[in-house]
PDB file of C-alpha atoms and ligand atoms in Angstrom:
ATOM      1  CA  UNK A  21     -38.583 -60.301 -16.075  1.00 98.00           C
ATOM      2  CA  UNK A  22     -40.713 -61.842 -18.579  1.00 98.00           C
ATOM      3  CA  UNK A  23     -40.153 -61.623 -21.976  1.00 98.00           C
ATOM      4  CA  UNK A  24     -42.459 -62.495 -24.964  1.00 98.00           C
ATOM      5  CA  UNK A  25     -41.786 -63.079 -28.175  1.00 98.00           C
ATOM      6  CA  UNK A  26     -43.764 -62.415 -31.472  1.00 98.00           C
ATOM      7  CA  UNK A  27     -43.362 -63.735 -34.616  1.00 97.00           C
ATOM      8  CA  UNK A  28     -43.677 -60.545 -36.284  1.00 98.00           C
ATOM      9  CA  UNK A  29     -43.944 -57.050 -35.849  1.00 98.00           C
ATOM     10  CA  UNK A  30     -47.902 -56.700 -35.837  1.00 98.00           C
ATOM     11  CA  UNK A  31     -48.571 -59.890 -33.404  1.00 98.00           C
ATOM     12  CA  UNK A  32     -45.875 -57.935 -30.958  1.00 98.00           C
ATOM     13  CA  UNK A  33     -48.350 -54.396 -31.316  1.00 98.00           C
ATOM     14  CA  UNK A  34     -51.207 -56.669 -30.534  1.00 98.00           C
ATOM     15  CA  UNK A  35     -49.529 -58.473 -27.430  1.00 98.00           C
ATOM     16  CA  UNK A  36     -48.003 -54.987 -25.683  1.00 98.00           C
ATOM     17  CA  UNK A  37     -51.542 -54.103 -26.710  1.00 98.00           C
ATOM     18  CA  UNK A  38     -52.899 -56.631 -24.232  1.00 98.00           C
ATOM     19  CA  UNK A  39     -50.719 -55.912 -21.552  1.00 98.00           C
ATOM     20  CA  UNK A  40     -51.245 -52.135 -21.759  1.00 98.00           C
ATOM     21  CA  UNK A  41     -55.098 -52.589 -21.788  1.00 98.00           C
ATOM     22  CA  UNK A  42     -54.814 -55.030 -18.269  1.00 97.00           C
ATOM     23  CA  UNK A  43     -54.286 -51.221 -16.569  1.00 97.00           C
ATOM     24  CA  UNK A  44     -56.421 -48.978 -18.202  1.00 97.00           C
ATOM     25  CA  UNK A  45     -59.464 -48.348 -16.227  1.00 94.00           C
ATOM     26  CA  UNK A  46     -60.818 -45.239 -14.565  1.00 93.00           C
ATOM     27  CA  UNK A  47     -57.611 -42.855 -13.101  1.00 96.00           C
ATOM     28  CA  UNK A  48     -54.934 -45.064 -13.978  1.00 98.00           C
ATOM     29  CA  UNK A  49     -52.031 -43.267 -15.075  1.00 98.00           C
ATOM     30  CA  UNK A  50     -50.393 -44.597 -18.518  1.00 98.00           C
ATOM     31  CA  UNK A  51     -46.764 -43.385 -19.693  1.00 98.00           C
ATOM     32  CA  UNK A  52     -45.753 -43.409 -22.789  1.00 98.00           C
ATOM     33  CA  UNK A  53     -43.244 -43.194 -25.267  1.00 98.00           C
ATOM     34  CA  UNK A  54     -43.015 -42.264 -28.953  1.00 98.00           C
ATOM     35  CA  UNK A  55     -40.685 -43.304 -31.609  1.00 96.00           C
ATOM     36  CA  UNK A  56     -41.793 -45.959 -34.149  1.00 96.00           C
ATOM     37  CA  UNK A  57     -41.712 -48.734 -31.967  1.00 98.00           C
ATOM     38  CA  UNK A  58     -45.525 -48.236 -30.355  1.00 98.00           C
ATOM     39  CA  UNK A  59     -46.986 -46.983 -32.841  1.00 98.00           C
ATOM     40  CA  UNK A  60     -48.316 -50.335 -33.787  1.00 98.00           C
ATOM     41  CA  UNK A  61     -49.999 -50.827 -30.388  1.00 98.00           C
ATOM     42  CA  UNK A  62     -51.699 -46.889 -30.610  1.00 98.00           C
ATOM     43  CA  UNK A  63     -53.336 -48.339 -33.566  1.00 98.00           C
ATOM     44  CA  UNK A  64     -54.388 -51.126 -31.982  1.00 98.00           C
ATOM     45  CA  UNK A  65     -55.604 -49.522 -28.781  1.00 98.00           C
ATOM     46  CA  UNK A  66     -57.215 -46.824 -31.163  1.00 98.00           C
ATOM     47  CA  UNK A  67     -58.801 -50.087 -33.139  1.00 98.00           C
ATOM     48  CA  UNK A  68     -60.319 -51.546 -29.928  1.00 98.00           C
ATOM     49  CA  UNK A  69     -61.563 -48.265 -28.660  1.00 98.00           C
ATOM     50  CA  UNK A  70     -63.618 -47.785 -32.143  1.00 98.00           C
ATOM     51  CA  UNK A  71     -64.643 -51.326 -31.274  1.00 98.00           C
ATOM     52  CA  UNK A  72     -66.008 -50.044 -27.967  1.00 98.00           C
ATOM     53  CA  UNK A  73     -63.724 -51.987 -26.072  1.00 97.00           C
ATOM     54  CA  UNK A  74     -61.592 -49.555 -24.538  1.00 97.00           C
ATOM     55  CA  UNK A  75     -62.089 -46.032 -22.747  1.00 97.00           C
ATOM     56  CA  UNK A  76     -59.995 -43.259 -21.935  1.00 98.00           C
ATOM     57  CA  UNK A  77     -62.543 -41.142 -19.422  1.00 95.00           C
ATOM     58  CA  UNK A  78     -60.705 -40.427 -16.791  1.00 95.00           C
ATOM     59  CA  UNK A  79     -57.544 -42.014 -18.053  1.00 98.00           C
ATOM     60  CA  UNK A  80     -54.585 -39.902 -17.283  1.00 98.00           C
ATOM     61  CA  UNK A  81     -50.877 -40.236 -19.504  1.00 98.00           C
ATOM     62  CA  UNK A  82     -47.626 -39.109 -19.294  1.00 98.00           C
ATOM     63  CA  UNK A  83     -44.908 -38.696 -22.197  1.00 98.00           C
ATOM     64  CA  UNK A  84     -40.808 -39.587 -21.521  1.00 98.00           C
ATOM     65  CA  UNK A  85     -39.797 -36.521 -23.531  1.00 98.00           C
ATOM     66  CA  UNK A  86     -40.138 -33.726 -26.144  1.00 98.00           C
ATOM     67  CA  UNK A  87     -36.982 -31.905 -28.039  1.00 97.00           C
ATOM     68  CA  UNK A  88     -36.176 -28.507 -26.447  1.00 98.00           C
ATOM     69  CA  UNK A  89     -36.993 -25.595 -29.225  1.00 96.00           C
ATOM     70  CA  UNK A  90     -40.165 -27.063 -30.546  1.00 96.00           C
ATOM     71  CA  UNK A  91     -43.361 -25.576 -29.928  1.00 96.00           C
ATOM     72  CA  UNK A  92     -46.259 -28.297 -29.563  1.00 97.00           C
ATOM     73  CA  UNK A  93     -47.425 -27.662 -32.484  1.00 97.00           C
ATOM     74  CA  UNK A  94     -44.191 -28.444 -34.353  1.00 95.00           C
ATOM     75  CA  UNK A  95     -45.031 -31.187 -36.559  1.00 95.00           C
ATOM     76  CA  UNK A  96     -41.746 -33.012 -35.270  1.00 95.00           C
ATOM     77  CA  UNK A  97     -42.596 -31.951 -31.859  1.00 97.00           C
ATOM     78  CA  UNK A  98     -43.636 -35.284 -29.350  1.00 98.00           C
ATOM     79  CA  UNK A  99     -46.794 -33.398 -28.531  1.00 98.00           C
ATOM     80  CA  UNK A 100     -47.839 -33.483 -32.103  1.00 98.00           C
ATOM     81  CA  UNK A 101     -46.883 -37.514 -32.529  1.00 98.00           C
ATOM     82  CA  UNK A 102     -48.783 -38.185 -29.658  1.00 98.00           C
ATOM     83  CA  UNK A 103     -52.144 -36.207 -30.721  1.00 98.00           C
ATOM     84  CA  UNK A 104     -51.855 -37.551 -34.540  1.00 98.00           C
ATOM     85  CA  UNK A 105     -51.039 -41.048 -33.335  1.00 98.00           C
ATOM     86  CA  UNK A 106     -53.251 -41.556 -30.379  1.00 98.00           C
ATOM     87  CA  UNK A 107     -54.714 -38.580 -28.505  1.00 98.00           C
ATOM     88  CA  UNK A 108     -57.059 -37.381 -31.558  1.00 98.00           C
ATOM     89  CA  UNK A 109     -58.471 -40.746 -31.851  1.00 98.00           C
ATOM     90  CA  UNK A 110     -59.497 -41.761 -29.269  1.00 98.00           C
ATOM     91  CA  UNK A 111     -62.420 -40.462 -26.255  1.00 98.00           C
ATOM     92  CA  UNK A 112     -59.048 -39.369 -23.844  1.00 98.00           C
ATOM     93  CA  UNK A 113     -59.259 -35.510 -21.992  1.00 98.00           C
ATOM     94  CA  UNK A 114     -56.409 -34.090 -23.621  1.00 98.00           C
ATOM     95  CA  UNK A 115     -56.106 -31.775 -20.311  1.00 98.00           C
ATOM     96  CA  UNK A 116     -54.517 -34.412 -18.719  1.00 98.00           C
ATOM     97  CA  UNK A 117     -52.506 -35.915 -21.207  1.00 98.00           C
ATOM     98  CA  UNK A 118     -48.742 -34.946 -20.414  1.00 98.00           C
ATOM     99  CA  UNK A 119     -46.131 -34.334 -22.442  1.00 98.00           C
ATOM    100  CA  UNK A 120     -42.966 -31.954 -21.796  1.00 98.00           C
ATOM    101  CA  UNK A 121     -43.218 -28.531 -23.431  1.00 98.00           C
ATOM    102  CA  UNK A 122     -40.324 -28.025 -25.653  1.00 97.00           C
ATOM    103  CA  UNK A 123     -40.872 -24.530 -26.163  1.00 97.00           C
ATOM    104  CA  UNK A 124     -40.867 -23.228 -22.477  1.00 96.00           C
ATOM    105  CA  UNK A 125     -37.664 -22.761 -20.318  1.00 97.00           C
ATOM    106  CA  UNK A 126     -36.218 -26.146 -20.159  1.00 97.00           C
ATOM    107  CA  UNK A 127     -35.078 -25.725 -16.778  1.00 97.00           C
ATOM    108  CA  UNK A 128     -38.367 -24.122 -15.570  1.00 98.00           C
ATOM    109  CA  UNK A 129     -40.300 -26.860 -17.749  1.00 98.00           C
ATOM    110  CA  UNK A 130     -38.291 -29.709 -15.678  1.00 98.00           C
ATOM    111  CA  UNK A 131     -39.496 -28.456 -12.278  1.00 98.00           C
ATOM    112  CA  UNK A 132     -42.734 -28.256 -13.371  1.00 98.00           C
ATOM    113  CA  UNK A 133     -42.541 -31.925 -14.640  1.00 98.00           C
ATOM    114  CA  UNK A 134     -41.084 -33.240 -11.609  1.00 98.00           C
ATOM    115  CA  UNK A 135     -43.754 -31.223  -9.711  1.00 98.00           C
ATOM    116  CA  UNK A 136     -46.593 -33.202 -12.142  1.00 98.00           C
ATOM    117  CA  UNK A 137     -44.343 -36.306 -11.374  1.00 98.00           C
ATOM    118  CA  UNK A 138     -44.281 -36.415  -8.038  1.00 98.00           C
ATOM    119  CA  UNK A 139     -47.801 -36.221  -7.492  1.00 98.00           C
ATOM    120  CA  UNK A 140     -48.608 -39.118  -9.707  1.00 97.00           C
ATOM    121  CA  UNK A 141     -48.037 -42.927  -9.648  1.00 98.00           C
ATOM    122  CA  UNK A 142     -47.604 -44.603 -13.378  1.00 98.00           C
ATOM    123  CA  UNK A 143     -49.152 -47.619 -13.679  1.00 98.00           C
ATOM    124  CA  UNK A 144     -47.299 -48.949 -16.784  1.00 98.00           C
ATOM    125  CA  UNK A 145     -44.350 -46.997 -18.528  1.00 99.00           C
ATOM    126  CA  UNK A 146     -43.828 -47.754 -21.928  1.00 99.00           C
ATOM    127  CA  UNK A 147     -41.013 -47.807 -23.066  1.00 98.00           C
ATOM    128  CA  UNK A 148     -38.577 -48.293 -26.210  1.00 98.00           C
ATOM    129  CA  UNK A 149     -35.030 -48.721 -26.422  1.00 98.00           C
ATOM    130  CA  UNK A 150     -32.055 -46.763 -28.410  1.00 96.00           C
ATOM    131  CA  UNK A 151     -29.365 -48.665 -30.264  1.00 95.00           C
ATOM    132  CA  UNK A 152     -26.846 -46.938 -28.040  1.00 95.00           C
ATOM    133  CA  UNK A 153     -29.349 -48.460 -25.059  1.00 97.00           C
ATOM    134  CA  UNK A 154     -30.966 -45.185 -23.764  1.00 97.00           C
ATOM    135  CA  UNK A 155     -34.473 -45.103 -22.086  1.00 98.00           C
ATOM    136  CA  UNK A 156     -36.475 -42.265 -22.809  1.00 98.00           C
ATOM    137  CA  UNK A 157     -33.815 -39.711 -23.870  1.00 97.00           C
ATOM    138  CA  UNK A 158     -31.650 -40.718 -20.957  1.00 97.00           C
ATOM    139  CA  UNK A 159     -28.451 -41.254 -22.838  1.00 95.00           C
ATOM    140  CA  UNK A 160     -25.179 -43.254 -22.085  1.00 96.00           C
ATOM    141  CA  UNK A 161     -23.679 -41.800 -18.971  1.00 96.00           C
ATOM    142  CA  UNK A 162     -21.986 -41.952 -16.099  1.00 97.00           C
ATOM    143  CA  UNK A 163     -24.591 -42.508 -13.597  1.00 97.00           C
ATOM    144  CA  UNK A 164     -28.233 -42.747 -13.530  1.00 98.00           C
ATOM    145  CA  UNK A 165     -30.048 -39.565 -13.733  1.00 97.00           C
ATOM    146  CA  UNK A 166     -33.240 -39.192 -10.984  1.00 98.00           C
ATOM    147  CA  UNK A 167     -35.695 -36.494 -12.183  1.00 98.00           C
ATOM    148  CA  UNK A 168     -36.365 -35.138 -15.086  1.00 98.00           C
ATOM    149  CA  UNK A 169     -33.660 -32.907 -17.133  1.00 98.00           C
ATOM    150  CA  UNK A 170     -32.434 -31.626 -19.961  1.00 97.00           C
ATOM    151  CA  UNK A 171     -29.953 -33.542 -21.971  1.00 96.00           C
ATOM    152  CA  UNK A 172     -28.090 -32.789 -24.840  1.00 95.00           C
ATOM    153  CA  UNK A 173     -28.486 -35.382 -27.341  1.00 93.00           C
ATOM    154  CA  UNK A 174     -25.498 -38.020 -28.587  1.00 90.00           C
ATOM    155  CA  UNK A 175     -24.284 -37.859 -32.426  1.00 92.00           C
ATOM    156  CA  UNK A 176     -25.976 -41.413 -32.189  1.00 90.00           C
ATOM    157  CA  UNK A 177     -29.309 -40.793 -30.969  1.00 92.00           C
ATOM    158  CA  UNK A 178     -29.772 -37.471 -33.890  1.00 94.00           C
ATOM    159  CA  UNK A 179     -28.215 -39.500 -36.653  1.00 92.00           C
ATOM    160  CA  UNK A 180     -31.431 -42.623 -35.920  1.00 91.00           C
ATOM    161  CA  UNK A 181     -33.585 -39.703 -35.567  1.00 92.00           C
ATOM    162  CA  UNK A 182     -32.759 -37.866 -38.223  1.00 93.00           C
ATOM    163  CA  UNK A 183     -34.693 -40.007 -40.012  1.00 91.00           C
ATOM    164  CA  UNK A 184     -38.309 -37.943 -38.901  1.00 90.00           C
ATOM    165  CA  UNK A 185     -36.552 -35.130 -40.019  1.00 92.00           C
ATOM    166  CA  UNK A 186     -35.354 -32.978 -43.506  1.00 91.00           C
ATOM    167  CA  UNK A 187     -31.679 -33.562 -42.376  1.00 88.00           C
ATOM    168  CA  UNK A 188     -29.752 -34.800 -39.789  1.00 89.00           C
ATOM    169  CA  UNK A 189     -28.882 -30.475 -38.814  1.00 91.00           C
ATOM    170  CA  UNK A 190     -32.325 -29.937 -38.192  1.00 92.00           C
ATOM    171  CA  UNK A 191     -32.878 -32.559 -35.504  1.00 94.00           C
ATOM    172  CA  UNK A 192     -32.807 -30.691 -32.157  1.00 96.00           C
ATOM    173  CA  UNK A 193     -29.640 -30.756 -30.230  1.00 96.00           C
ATOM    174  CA  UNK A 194     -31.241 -31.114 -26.942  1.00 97.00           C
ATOM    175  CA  UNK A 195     -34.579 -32.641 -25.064  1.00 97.00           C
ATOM    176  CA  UNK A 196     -35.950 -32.822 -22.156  1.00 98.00           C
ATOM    177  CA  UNK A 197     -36.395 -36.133 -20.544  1.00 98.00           C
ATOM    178  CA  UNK A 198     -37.843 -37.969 -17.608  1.00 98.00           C
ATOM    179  CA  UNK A 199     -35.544 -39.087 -15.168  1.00 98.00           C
ATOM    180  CA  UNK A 200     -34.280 -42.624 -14.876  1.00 98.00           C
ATOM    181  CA  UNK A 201     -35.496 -42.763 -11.499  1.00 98.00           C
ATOM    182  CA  UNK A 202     -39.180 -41.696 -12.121  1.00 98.00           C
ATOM    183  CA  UNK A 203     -39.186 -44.077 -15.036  1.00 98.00           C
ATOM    184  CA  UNK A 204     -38.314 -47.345 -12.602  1.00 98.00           C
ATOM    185  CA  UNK A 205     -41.252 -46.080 -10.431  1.00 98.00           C
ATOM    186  CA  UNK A 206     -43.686 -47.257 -12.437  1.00 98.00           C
ATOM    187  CA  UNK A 207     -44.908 -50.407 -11.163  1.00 98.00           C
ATOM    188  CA  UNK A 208     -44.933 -52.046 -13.701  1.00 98.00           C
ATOM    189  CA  UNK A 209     -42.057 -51.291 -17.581  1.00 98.00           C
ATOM    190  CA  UNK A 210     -43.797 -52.339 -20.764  1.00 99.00           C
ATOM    191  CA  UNK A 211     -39.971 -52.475 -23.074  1.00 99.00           C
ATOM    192  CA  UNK A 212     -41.265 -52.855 -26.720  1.00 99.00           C
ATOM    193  CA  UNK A 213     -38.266 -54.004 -29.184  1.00 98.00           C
ATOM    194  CA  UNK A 214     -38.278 -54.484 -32.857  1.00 98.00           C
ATOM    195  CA  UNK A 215     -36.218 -55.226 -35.482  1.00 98.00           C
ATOM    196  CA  UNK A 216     -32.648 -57.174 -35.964  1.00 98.00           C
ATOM    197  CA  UNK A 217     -30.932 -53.971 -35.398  1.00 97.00           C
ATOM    198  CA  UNK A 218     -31.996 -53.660 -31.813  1.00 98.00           C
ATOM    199  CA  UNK A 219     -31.063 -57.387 -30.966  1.00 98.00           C
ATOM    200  CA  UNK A 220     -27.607 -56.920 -29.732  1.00 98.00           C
ATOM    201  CA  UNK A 221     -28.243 -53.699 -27.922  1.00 98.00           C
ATOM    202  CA  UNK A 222     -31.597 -55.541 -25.857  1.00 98.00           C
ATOM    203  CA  UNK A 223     -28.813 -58.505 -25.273  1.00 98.00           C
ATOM    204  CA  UNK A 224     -26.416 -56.027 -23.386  1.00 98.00           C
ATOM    205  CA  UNK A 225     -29.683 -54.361 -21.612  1.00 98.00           C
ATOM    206  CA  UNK A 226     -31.246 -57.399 -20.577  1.00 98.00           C
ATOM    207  CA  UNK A 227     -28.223 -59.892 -19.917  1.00 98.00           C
ATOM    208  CA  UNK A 228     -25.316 -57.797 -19.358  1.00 98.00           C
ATOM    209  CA  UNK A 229     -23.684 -55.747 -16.950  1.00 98.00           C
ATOM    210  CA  UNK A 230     -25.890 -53.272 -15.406  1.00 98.00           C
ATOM    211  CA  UNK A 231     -24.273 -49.875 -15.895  1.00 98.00           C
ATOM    212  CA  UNK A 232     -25.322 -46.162 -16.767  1.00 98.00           C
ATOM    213  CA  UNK A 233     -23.527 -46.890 -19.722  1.00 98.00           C
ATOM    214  CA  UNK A 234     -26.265 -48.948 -21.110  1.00 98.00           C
ATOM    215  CA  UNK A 235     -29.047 -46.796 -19.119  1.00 98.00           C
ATOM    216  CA  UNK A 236     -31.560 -49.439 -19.906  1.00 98.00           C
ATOM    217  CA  UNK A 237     -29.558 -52.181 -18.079  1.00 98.00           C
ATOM    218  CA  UNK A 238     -31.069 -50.582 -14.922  1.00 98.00           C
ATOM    219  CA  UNK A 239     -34.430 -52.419 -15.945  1.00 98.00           C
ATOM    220  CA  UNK A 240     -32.920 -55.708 -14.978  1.00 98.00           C
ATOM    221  CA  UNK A 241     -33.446 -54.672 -11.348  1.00 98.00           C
ATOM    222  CA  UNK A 242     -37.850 -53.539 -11.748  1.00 98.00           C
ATOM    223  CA  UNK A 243     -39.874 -55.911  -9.969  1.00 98.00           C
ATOM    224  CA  UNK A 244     -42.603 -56.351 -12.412  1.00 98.00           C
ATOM    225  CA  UNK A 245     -40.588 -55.614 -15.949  1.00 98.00           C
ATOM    226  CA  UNK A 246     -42.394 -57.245 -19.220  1.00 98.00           C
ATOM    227  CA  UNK A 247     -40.623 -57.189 -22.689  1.00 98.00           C
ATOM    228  CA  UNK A 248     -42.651 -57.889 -25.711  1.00 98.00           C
ATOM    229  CA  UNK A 249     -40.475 -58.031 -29.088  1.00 98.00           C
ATOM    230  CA  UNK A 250     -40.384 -59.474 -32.300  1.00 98.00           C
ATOM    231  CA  UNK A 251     -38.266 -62.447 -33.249  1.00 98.00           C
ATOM    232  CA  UNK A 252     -35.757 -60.444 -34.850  1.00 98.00           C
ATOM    233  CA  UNK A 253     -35.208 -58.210 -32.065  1.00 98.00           C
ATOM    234  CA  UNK A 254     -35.306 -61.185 -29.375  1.00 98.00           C
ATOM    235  CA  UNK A 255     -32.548 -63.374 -31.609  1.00 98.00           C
ATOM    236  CA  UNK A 256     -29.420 -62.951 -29.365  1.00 98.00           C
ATOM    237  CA  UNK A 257     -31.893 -64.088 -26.190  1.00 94.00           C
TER     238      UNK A 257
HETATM  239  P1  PGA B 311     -37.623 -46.291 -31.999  1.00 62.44           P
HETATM  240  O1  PGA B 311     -36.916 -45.419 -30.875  1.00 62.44           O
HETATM  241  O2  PGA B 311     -38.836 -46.881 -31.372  1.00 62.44           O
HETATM  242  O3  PGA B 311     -37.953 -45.300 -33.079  1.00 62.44           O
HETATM  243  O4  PGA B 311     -36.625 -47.327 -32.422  1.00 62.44           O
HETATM  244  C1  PGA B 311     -36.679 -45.956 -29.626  1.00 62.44           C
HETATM  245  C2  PGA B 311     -35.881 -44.998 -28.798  1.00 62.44           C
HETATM  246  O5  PGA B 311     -35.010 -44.290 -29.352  1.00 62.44           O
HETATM  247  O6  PGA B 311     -36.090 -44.964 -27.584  1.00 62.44           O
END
């Protein structure tokens, strides 16, 4: 594992940056996370690629997860955070940018993902963490899922993500999320972390027992893991 530190939250957008930007080159295959914890490296790709320093021809992604019951045009929906954050801006063939479809038949939906998933090899996942340590929206369990599913979302996870939304009862109950087991088959995890409230949570993740109770503990055991935080979120380490 190698962890780097950053003194602040912009320096850490502009060092995942750099270690995102080693893989992309023609074909690669990029996946990627929302929540707020990239979205200072999209803008920093997105800056470079206005610099003409970075191109997405031929660059292929695929997203963790997307709430079940939200079309893609939702304005909550992942699908829509993706295209406003990073998709619309930069030169990338949205045709093979990949993102779960919240509004088809989850279970239908999940075979087709695994079908997309199998067929591909990530290059770098991205990936953030949940206070409650979930990756993607694989949530506290009692054994690592696989493939991808459908989950049904813990009080904790739709009370921190209430926060996108009017009010806590209008954050979806359930989403649909790639599997543990495709996510550590990327060859190489990008974990971004930010913020003092995620420091004792990446402690447990990184340092602690590795159990499906703290789904990201599984990380501990990737060959080629890289965790770029700010000092905050790094403190307990
Ligand atoms: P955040 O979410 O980046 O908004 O903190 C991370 C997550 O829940 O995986």
């Amino acid at each position: 594992m190698k962890i780097y530190s950053n003194d602040n939250y912009e320096h850490m957008s502009i060092c995942a940056a750099d270690i995102l930007c080693e893989a992309i080159r023609p074909n690669c295959v990029l996946g990627l996370a929302t929540g707020s914890t990239p979205v200072g490296m999209y803008s920093e790709l997105i800056r470079r690629y206005e610099a003409g320093k970075l191109d997405f021809r031929n660059v292929t992604t695929v997203n963790l997860d997307e709430y079940v019951g939200l079309r893609p045009s939702n304005e909550q929906s992942y699908r829509h955070f993706m295209n406003e954050h990073l998709f619309d801006r930069i030169n990338i063939d949205k045709e093979r940018t990949f993102v779960p479809d919240g509004s088809s038949d989850p279970e239908l939906e999940c075979k087709k993902y695994n079908d997309l998933l199998s067929s591909l090899t990530i290059d770098v996942q991205v990936l953030g963490i949940g206070h409650n340590g979930h990756i993607g929206f694989n949530e506290p369990s009692d054994e690592f899922s696989k493939l991808t599913h459908a989950v049904r979302l813990s009080p904790s996870t739709i009370k921190a993500n209430s926060r996108f939304f009017a009010s806590p009862s209008d954050v979806p109950i359930s989403a649909i999320t790639m599997g543990i087991g495709q996510i550590f088959a990327a060859k190489r995890i990008l974990l971004l972390v930010s913020g003092k409230e995620k420091a004792e949570i990446v402690e447990r993740a990184l340092f602690g027992p590795i159990t499906p109770k703290v789904p990201a503990s599984v990380l501990q055991l990737h060959g080629d893991l890289v965790v770029v935080g700010d000092e905050a979120a790094l403190s307990r380490i």
